[in-house]
Short mmCIF file of C-alpha atoms and ligand atoms in Angstrom, two decimals:
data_model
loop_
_atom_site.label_atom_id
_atom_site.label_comp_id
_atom_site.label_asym_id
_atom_site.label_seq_id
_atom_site.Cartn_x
_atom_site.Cartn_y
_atom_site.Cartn_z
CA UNK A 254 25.51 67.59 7.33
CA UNK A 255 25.18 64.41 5.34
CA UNK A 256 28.56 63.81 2.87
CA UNK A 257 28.23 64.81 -0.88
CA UNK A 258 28.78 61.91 -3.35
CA UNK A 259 32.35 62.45 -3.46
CA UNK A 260 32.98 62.72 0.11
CA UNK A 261 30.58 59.38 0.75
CA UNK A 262 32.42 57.39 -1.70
CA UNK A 263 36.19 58.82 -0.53
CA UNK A 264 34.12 58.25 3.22
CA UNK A 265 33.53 54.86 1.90
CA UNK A 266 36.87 54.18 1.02
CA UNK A 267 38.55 55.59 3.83
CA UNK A 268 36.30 52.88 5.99
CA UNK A 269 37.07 49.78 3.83
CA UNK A 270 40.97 50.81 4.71
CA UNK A 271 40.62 51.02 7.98
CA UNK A 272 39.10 47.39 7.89
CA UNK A 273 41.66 45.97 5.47
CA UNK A 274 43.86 47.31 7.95
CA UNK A 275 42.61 46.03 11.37
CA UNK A 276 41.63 42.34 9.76
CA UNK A 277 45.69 42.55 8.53
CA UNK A 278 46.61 43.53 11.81
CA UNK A 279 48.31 41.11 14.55
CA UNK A 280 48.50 43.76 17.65
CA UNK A 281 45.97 46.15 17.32
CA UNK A 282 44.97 48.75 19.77
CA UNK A 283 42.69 51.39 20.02
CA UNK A 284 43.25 54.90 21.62
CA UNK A 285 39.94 56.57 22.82
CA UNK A 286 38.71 60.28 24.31
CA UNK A 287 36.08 61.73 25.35
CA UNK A 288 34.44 62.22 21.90
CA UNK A 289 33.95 58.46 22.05
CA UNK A 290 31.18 58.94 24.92
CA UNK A 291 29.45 62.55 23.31
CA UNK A 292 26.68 60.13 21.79
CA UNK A 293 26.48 59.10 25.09
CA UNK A 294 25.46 62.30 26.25
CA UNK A 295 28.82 62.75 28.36
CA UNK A 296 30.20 66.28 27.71
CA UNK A 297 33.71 66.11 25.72
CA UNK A 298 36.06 68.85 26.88
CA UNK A 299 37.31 71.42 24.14
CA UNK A 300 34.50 70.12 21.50
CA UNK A 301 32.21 73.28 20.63
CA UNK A 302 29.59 72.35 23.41
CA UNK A 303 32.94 70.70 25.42
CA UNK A 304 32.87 71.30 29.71
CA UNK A 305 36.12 73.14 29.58
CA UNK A 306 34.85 75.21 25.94
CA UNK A 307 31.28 76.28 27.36
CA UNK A 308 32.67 76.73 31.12
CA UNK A 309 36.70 77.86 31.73
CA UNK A 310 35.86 78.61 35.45
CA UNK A 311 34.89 74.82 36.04
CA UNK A 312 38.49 74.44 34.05
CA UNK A 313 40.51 76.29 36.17
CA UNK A 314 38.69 74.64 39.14
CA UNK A 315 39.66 71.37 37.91
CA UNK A 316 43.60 72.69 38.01
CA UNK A 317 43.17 73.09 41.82
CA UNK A 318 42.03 69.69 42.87
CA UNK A 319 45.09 67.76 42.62
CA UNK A 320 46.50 70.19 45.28
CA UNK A 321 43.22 70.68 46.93
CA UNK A 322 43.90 66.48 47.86
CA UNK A 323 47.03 66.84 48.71
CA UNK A 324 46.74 69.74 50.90
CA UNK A 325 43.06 69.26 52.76
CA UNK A 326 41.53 65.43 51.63
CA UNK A 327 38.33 66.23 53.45
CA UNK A 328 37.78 69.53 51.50
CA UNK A 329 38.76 67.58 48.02
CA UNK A 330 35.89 64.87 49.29
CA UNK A 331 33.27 67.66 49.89
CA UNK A 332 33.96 69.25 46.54
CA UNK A 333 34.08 66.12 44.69
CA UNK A 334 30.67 65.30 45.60
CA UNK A 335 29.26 68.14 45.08
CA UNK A 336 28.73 69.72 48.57
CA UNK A 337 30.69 72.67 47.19
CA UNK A 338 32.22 74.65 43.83
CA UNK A 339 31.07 73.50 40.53
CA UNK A 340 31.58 69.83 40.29
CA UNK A 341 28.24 68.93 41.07
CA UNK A 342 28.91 65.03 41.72
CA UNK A 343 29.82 64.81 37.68
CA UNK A 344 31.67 61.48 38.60
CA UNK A 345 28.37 60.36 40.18
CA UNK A 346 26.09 61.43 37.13
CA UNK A 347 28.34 59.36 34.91
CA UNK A 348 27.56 56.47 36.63
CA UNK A 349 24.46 56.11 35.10
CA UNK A 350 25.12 56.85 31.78
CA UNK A 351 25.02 53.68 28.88
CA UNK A 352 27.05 52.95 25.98
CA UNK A 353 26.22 54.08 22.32
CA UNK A 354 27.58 52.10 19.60
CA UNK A 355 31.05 53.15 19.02
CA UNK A 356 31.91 51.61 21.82
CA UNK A 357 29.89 48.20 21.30
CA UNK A 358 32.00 48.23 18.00
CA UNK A 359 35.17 48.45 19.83
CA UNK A 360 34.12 45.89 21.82
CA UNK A 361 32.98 43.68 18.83
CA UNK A 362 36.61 44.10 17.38
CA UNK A 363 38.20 42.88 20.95
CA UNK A 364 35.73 40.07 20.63
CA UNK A 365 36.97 39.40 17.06
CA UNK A 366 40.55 38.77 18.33
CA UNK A 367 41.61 42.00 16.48
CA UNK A 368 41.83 44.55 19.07
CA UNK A 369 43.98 43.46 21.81
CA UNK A 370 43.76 46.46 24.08
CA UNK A 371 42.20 49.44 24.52
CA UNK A 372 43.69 52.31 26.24
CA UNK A 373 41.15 55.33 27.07
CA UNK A 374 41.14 58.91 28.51
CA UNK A 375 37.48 58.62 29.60
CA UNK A 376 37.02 57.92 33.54
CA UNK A 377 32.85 56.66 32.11
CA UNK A 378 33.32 52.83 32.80
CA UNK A 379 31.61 52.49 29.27
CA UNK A 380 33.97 50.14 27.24
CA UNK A 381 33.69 47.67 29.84
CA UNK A 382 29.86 48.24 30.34
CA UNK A 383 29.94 47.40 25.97
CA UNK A 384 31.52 44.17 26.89
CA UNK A 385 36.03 44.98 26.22
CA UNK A 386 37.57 43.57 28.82
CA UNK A 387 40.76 44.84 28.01
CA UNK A 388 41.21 48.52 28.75
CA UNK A 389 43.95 50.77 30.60
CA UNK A 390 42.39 53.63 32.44
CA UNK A 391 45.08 55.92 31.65
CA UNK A 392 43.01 58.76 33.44
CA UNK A 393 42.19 56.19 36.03
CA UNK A 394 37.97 56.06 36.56
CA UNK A 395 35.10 57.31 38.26
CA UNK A 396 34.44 53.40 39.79
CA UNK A 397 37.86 53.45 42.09
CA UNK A 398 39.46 55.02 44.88
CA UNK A 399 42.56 54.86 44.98
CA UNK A 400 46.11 55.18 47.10
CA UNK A 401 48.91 57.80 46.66
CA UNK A 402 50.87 56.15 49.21
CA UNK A 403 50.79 52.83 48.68
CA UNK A 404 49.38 52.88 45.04
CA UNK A 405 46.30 50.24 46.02
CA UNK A 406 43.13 50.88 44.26
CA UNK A 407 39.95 49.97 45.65
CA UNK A 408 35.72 49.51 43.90
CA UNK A 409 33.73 53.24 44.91
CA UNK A 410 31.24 50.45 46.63
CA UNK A 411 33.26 49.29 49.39
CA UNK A 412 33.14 53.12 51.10
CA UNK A 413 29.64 54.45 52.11
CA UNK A 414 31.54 58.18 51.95
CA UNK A 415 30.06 58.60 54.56
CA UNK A 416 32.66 59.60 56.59
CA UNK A 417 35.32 62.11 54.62
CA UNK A 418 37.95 61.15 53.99
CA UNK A 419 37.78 57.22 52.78
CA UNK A 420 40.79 55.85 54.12
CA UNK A 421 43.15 52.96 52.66
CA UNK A 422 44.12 50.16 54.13
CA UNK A 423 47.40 51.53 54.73
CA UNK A 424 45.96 54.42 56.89
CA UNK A 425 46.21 57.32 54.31
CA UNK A 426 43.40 59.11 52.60
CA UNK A 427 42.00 57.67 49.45
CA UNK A 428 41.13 59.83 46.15
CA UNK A 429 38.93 59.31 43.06
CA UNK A 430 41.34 57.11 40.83
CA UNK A 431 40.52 60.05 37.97
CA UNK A 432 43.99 61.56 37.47
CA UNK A 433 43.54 65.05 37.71
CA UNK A 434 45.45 67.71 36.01
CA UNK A 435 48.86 68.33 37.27
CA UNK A 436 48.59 64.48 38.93
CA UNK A 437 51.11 62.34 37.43
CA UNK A 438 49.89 59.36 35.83
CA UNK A 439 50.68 56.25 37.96
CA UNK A 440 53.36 54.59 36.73
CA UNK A 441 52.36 50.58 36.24
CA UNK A 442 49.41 52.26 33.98
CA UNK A 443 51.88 54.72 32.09
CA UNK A 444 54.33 51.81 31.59
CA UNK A 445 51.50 49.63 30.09
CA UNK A 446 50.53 51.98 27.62
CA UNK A 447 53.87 52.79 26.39
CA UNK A 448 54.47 49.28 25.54
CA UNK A 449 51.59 48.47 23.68
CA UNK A 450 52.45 51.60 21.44
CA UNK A 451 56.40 50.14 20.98
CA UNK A 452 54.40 46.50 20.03
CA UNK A 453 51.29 47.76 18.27
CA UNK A 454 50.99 47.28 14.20
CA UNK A 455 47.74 49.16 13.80
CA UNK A 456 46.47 52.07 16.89
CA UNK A 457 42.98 53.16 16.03
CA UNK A 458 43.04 56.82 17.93
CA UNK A 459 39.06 57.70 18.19
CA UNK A 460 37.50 60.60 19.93
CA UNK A 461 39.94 62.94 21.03
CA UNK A 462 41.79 66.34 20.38
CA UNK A 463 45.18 64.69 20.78
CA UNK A 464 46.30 67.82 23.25
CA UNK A 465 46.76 66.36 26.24
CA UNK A 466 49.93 64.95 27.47
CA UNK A 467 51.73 63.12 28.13
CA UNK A 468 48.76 60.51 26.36
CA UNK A 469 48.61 62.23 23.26
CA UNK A 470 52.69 61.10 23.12
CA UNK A 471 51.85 57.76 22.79
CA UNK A 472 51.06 57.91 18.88
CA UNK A 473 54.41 59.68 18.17
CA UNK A 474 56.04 57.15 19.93
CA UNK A 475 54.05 54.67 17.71
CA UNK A 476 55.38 56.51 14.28
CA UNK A 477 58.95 56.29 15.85
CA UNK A 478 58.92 52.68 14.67
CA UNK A 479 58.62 53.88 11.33
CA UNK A 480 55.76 52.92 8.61
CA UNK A 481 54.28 50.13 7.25
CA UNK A 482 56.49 46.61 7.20
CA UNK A 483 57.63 46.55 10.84
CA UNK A 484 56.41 49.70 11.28
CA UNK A 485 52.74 50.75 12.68
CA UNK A 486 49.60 52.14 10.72
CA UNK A 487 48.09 54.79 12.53
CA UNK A 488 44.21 56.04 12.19
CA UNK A 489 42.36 58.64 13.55
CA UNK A 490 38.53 58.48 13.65
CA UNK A 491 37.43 62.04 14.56
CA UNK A 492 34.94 64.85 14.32
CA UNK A 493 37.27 67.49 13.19
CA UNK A 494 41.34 67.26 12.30
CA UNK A 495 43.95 67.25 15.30
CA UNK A 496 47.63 67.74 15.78
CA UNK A 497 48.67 64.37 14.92
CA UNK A 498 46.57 65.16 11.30
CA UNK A 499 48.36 68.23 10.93
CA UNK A 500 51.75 66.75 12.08
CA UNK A 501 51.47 63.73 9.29
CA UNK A 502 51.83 61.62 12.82
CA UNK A 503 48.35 59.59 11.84
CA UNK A 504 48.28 57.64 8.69
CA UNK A 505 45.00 58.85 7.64
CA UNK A 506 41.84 60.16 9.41
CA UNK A 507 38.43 59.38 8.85
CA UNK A 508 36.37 62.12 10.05
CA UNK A 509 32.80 61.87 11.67
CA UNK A 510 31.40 60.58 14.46
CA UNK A 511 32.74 57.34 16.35
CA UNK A 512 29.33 56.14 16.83
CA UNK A 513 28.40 56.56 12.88
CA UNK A 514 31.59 55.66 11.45
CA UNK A 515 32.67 52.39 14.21
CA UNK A 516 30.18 50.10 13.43
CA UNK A 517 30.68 50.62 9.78
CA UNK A 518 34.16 49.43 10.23
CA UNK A 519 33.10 46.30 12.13
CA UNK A 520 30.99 45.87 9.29
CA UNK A 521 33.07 45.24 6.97
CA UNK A 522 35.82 43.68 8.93
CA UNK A 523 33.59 40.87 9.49
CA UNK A 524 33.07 41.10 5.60
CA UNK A 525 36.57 40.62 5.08
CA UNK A 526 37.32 37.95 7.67
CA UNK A 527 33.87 35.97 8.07
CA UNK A 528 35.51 32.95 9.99
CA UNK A 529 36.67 35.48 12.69
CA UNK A 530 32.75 36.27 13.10
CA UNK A 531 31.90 32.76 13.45
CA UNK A 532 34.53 32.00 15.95
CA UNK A 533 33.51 35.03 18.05
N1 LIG B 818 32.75 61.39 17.29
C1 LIG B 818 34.02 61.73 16.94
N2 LIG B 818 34.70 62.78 17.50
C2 LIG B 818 34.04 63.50 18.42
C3 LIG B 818 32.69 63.23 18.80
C4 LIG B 818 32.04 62.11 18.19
N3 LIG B 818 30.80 61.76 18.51
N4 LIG B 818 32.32 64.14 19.75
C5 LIG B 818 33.41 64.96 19.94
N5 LIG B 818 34.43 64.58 19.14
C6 LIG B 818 35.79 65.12 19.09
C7 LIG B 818 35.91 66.60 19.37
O1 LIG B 818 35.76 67.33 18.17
C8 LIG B 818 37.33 66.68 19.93
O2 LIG B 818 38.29 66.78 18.86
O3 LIG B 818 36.50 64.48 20.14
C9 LIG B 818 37.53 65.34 20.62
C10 LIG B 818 37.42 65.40 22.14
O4 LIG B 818 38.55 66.11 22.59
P1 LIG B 818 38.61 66.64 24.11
O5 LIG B 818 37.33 67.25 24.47
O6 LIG B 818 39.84 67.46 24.22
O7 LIG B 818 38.71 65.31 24.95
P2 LIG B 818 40.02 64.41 25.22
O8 LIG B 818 40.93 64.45 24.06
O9 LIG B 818 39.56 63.10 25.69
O10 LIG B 818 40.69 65.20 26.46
C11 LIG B 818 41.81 64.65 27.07
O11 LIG B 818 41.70 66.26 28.85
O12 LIG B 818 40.30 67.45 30.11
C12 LIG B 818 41.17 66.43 30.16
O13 LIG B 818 41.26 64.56 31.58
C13 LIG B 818 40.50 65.13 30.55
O14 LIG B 818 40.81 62.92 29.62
C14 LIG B 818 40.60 64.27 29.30
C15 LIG B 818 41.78 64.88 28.57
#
């Protein structure tokens, strides 16, 4: 549904904030979820046509895997590619999917020296296939294995999975590096992320239902630092409202799609800041 006047020109403003914002900004970073990658054509989760929304048995499948690992690897490795249950190689399929522009924008505003880091729910690989180089994989990704035991993390390609399961240097059985629910997040990436949201002047949250924890802490912990001067602007760019909206957590929050609205940001941050563009 295209906006009415009023809501393009509020729309309109709402964008030219959000740039005066980021060009002000000295540590920004962005926040991202699955509603980032929807334009992609990757599923989100609790959207109205999300995985866990349209399918709750393929939900309560994904509660079991953690334990599934932990209790029978092999069994975890023919599930997870799709042998058995529900999962149908999804990692696999996501492989191959591209980018769509929100995330080249995101990328455009690391390239700009604005963003410094992104920090993302999504196990896709697509910010760095758009070109960021800095990201956090706070739900680890689809292109690792990875080590309980000893914590190493290795590329998918150097195990022909072939033989179930891959096993670590170290001896013990690898898993995807995809947290999975009830997994705790590993602790060098948790640490990470928590510090960019005590340093962080502006966090740019785009594409996700902020219900999911402990991640969707990280923009509280932001607002602890109070607002504006030494404190931290904080936007959402979403399809509908979320918590942090509701709970006066997020400055403001523009709401469409990431792939519409992003780029029109970019826009006119390079409007605002046209030597950044050149050096870029
Ligand atoms: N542009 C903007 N927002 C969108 C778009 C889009 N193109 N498409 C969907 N959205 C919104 C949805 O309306 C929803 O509010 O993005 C949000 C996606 O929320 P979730 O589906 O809950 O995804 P996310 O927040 O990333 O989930 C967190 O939960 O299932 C686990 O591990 C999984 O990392 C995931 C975590």
């Amino acid at each position: 549904m295209k906006p009415k006047g009023g809501d393009r020109d509020h729309m309109r403003d709402l964008i030219e904030q959000a740039a005066a914002d980021l060009a002000a900004s000295n540590h920004a970073v962005v926040l991202t979820g699955a509603g980032v990658s929807t334009e992609s054509g990757v599923a989100d989760f609790r959207g109205p046509k999300g995985i866990w929304t349209t399918n709750p048995k393929a939900e309560a499948q994904a509660y079991q895997r953690y334990e599934r690992f932990l209790d029978d690897p092999r069994a975890y490795w023919e599930e997870m590619l799709g042998a058995v249950g529900t999962s149908s190689n999804f990692y696999q399929q996501i492989r191959k999917v591209a980018p769509n522009p929100g995330h080249y924008a995101i990328a455009r505003l690391e390239h700009l020296g604005i963003v410094k880091l992104t920090i993302t729910q999504n196990v896709d690989g697509l910010h760095e296939k758009a070109g960021t180089r800095n990201v956090i994989h706070y739900h680890g990704t689809v292109e690792k294995l990875r080590c309980l035991s000893c914590g190493s993390r290795f590329s998918i390609d150097e195990y022909s999975l072939e033989r179930l399961p891959p096993l670590c240097r170290c001896g013990r059985p690898l898993k995807y590096d995809v947290v999975h629910f009830e997994e705790p997040i590993p602790s060098d990436v948790m640490d990470a992320a928590e510090a960019e949201a005590m340093k962080c002047d502006v966090m740019l949250i785009c594409g996700t239902s902020a219900v999911v924890y402990p991640f969707a802490a990280l923009p509280a912990m932001a607002r602890s630092r109070g607002r504006g001067g030494s404190g931290v602007k904080i936007i959402e760019v979403n399809a509908e409202p979320t918590p942090l909206t509701h709970q006066g957590i997020s400055d403001y929050l523009i709401q469409g799609k990431t792939g519409e609205i992003l780029p029109l940001v970019v826009d006119e941050v390079t409007k605002l800041s046209p030597e950044r563009d050149k050096r870029s």
